[in-house]
Each structure stands twice: as C-alpha cells, then as structure tokens.
Coordinates of C-alpha atoms and ligand atoms in Angstrom, one line a residue:
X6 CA -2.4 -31.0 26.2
X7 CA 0.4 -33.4 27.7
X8 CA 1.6 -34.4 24.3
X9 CA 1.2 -31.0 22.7
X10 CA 3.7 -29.9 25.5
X11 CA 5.8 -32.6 25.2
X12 CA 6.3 -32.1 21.2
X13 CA 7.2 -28.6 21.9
X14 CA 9.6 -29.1 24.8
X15 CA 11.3 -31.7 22.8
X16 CA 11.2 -29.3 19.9
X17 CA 12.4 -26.2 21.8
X18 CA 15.2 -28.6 23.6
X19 CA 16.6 -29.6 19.6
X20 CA 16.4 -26.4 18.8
X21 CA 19.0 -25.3 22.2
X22 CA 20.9 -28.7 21.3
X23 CA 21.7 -27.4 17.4
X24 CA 22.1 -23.8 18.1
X25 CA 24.9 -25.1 20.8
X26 CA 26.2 -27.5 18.1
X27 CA 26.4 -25.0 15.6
X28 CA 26.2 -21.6 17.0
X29 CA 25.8 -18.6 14.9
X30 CA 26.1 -15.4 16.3
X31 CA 27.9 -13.8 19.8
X32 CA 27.1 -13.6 23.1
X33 CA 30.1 -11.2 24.2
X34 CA 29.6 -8.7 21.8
X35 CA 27.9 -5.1 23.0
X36 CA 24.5 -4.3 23.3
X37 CA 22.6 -2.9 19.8
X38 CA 20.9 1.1 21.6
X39 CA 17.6 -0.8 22.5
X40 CA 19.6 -2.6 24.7
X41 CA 17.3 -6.0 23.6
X42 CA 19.9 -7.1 21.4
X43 CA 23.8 -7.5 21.3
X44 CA 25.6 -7.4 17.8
X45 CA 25.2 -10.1 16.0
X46 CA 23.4 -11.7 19.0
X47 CA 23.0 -16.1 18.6
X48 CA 19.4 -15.7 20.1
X49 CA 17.6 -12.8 17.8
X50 CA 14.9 -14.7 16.1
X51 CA 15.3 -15.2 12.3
X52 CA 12.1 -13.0 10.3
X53 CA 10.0 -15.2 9.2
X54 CA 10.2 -16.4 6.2
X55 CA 8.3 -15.4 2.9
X56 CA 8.0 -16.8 -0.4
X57 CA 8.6 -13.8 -2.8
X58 CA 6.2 -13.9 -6.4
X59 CA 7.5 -14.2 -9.2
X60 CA 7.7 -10.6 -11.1
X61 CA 4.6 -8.4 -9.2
X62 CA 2.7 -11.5 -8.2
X63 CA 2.0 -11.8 -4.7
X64 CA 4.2 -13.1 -2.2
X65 CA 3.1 -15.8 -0.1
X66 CA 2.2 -13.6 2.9
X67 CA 0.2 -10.9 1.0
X68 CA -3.7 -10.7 1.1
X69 CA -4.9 -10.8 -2.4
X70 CA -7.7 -8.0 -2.8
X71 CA -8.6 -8.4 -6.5
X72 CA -7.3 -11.5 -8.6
X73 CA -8.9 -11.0 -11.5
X74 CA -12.0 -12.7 -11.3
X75 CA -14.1 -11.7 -7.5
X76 CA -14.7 -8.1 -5.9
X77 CA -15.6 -10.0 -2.7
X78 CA -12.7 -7.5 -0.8
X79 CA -14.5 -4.8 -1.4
X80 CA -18.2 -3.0 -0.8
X81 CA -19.3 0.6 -2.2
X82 CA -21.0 2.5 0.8
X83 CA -23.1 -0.3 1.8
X84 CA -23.4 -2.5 -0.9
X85 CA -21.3 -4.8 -2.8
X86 CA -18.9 -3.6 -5.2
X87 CA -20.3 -3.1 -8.6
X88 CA -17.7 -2.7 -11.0
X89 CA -17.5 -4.3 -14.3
X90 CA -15.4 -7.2 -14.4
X91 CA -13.7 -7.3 -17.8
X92 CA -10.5 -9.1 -19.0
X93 CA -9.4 -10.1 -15.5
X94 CA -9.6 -6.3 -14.3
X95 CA -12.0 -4.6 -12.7
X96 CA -13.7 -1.2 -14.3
X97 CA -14.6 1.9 -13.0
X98 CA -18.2 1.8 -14.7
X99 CA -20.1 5.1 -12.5
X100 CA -21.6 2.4 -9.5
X101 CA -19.5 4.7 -7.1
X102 CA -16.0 4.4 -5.6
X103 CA -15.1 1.0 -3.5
X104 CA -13.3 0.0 -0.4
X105 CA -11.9 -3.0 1.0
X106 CA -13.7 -4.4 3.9
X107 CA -11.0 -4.8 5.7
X108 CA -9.3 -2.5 7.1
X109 CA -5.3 -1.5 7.8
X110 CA -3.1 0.5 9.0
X111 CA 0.7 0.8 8.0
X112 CA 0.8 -1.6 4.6
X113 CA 2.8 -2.6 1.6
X114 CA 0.3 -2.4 -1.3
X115 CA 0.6 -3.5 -4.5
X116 CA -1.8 -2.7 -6.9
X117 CA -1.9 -2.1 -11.7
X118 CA -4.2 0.4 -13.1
X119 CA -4.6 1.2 -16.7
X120 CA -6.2 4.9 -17.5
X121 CA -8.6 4.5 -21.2
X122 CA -6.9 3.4 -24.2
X123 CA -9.1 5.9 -26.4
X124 CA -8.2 9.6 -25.0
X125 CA -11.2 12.1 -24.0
X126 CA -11.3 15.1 -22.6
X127 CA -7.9 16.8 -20.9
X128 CA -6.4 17.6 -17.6
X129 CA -8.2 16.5 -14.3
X130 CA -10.9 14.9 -16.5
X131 CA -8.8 12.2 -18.5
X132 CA -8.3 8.8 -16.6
X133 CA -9.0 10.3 -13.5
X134 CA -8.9 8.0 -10.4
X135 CA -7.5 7.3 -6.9
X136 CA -6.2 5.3 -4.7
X137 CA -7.1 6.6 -0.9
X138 CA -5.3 4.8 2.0
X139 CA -7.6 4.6 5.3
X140 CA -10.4 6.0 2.5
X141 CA -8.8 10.1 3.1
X142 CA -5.5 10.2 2.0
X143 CA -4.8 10.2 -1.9
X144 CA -2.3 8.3 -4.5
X145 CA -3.9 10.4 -7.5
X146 CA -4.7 8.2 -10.2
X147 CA -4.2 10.2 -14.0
X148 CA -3.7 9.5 -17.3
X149 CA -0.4 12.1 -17.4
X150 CA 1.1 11.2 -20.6
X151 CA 0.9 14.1 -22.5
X152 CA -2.0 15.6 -20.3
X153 CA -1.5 18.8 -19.0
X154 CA -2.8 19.3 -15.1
X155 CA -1.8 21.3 -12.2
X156 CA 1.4 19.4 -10.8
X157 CA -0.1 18.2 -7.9
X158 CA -2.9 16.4 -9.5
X159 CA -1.2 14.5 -11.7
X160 CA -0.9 10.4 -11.1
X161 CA 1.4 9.5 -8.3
X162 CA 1.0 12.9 -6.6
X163 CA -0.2 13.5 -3.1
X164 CA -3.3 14.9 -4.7
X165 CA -3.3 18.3 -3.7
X166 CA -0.3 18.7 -1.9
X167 CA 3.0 17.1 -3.0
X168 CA 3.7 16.5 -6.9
X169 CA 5.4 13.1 -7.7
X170 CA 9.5 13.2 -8.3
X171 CA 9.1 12.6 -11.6
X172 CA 6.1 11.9 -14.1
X173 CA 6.9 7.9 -15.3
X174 CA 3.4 7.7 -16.4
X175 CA 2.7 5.1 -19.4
X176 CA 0.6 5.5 -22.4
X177 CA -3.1 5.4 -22.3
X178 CA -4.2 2.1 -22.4
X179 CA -1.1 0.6 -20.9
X180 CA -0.4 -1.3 -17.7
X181 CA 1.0 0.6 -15.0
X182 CA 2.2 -0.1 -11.3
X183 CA 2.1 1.3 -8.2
X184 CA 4.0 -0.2 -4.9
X185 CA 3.1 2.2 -2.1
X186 CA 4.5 1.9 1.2
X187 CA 2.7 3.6 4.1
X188 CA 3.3 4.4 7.7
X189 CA -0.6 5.4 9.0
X190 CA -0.7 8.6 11.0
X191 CA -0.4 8.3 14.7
X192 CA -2.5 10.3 16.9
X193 CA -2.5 10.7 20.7
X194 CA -5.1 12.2 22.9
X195 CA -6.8 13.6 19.7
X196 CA -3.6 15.0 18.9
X197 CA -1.1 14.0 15.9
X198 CA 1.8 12.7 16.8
X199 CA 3.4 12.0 13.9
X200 CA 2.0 11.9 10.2
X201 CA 0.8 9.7 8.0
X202 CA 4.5 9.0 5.6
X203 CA 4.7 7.7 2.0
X204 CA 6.8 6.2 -0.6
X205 CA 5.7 5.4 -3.9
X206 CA 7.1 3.8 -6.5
X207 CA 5.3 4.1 -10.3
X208 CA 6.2 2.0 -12.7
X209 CA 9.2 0.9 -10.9
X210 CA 10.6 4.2 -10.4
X211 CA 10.6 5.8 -7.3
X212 CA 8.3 8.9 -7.0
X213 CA 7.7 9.6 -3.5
X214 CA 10.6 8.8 -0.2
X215 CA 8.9 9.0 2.6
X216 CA 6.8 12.0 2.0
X217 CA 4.5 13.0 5.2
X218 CA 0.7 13.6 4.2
X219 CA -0.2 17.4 5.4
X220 CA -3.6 15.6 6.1
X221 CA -6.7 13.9 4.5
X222 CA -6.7 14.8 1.0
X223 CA -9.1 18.0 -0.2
X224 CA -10.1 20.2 -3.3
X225 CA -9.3 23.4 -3.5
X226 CA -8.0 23.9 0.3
X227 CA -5.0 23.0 2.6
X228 CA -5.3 19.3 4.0
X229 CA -5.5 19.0 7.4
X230 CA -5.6 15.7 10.0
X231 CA -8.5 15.2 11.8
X232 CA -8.2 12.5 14.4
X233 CA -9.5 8.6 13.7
X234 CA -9.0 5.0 13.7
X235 CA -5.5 3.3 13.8
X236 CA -6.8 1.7 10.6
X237 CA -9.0 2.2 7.7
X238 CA -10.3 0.7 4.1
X239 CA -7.8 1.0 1.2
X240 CA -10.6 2.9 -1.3
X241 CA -9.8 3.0 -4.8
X242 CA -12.1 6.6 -6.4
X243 CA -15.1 6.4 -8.8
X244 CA -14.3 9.6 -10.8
X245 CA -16.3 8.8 -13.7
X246 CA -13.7 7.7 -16.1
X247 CA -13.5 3.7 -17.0
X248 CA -10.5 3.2 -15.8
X249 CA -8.9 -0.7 -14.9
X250 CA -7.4 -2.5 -11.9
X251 CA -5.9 -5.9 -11.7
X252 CA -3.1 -7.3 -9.3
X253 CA -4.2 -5.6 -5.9
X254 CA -2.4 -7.0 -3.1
X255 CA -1.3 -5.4 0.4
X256 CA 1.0 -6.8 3.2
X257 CA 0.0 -5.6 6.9
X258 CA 3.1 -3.8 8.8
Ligands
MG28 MG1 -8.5 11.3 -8.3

C-alpha cells in the first residue's frame, strides 16, 4: 500500500512539475457557464485516449458483439442465440430474434447487415429485419432498393413513426452500414423526462439528426413510452427473412 502510494505521489508530483514547466492552457481566463471550467483552462483533464479502427473496424474501446465467428453476446429469450453462422456473418435462420446480454443505455453502435441476394416477395416482407435499442425502440431493417413500402417502414426509419432523410439503401445482397447514435430515454418518477433521441447514419449518409423516438416501437398504432430500466439489450428482429450481420460493435456513453 506504502509503495503503491508512493509511485502515485511521485507520479502525480511529475505530472504538477511538467505542467509548471510547460504549461498549456490559462488560469486568468473567465469561467466556461458550468462554472467548473475557465477557457482554455491548464487543469481540464485530456479525454482519454482511443485508438480509432482502421475503416469500420472497431476502435480500441468498443465492445465487440459479433466478430464473425461466436454469438456468445447474445441469447434468444432464454436460450443461446441460434443463428446460422455462415461466411463470418451471422443469419437470421427462424430460431427467433436475439439480444445482447448486456445491457446499455446511451451508445455508439456500429453494426453491417446484408438483406437476401435472391429477391422474394415485396414490401414489408423482403429483407425484413430490425435493429431495436433497449429491445423496444426500432432502426427498421429493409431491403428498400426498388421495394415499394409505406415510408416509415422502410430501412433506416423509426419503424412506424419517422421515415429516414433519404433512402441510401444498397442492392440486395450487398453490404450495408449502419452507425446509430442514441441518447436512452430518461424518465423520472415514472414520468418521461426527456425522450429517447437518434441519429443514424446508413451507408455513410446521414439519415436521422437527432430525431426523438415518440415511444417503443408498434404496428399499426401511435408509439408511446412506458416507463423502464436506464438500460436494456441491443435486439437485432427475427422476421423470417435470412438476412446477415457481421461487424457489430457499440461504445457505452
Ligand atoms: Mg423490422
């Protein structure tokens, strides 16, 4: 204990030394309107830092949820996750939707999906899946090239309630991306105090800036909030079309 304290006193007291040596920063300059921090102020902490991934790999503080090769992350009801595992994705394949067993709150989520390369059926019934943050509220997953839906059910739309920007869907078959950014819903004495916001961006293009959820994702009726955990499963939906993920990652906020 003596020597652990010692190391970090000697630390801390080379870390006072440089910053005095080589100051960067103010200590004169006004207070930023949290009244914490001045402009520009010598003792804010530097964020830590991150190793980014090279192109949509993961960067060095993400939790990898799917690499490829094990559905450990995630359970269907509960049992173990029993999608097919085929060319480093994993395959819708009728076992029911999954859901990490983890569970989160406001994340970064990075995650590919490819909707069938051979084309059956139209509209909601063609490469239909979803990706449902804390399990109720839905990132519609679609094959929407050339498939005509109602606009709020296409992929990247807040299923139900908010159609995507624009439809940058890819073909059939094809890779695509989505990087979804999520403030949870807060909620107060059973009350909402501020909604759960999105931003979505498909295929690199953005779709969604900071839309607010109305509430947990429905058919055929208005969403509404109902009150629940500060955190829930990332669920990725079992609509009984064989469509692929690969590259799931998320960053806690
Ligand atoms: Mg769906």
């Amino acid at each position: 204990m003596l020597i652990v304290f010692a190391v970090f006193a000697a630390a801390s007291a080379w870390i006072a030394r440089a910053s005095q040596d080589h100051p960067v920063g103010y200590k004169d300059t006004p207070f930023l309107p949290d009244g914490k921090w001045r402009v520009h102020d010598a003792d804010r902490p530097a964020p830590p830092v991150v190793t980014p991934g090279v192109g949509t790999a993961p960067p060095s503080d993400a939790l990898v949820l799917f690499d490829g090769k094990s559905l450990a992350a995630w359970k269907s009801g509960d049992k173990d996750a029993g999608w097919k595992l085929v060319d480093g994705a994993m395959e819708v394949n009728g076992t029911g939707s999954i859901e990490t067993r983890e569970h989160f709150g406001d994340l970064q989520l990075h995650l590919e999906w490819a909707s069938p390369e051979k084309v059956e059926s139209e509209s909601q019934g063609r490469g239909n899946s979803g990706v449902f943050l804390m399990g109720i509220y839905e990132i519609q997953v679609l094959d929407s090239h050339m498939n005509r839906t109602y606009a709020d059910g296409q992929a990247a739309a807040l299923y139900g309630q908010e159609p995507p920007l624009v439809n940058a869907c890819r073909k059939p078959g094809e890779w695509q991306s989505y990087d979804i950014f999520f403030k949870a819903p807060r909620f107060e004495d059973l009350k909402l105090v501020s909604p759960g916001i999105v931003t979505v961006v498909h295929n690199g293009v953005l779709v969604h800036h900071g839309e607010a959820f109305l509430g947990a994702t429905r058919h055929r009726e208005v969403a509404t909030y109902s009150p629940h955990a500060p955190t829930g499963p990332i669920a990725l939906q079992d609509h009984g079309n064989p469509v692929r993920y690969r590259n799931v990652w998320v960053r806690k906020l």
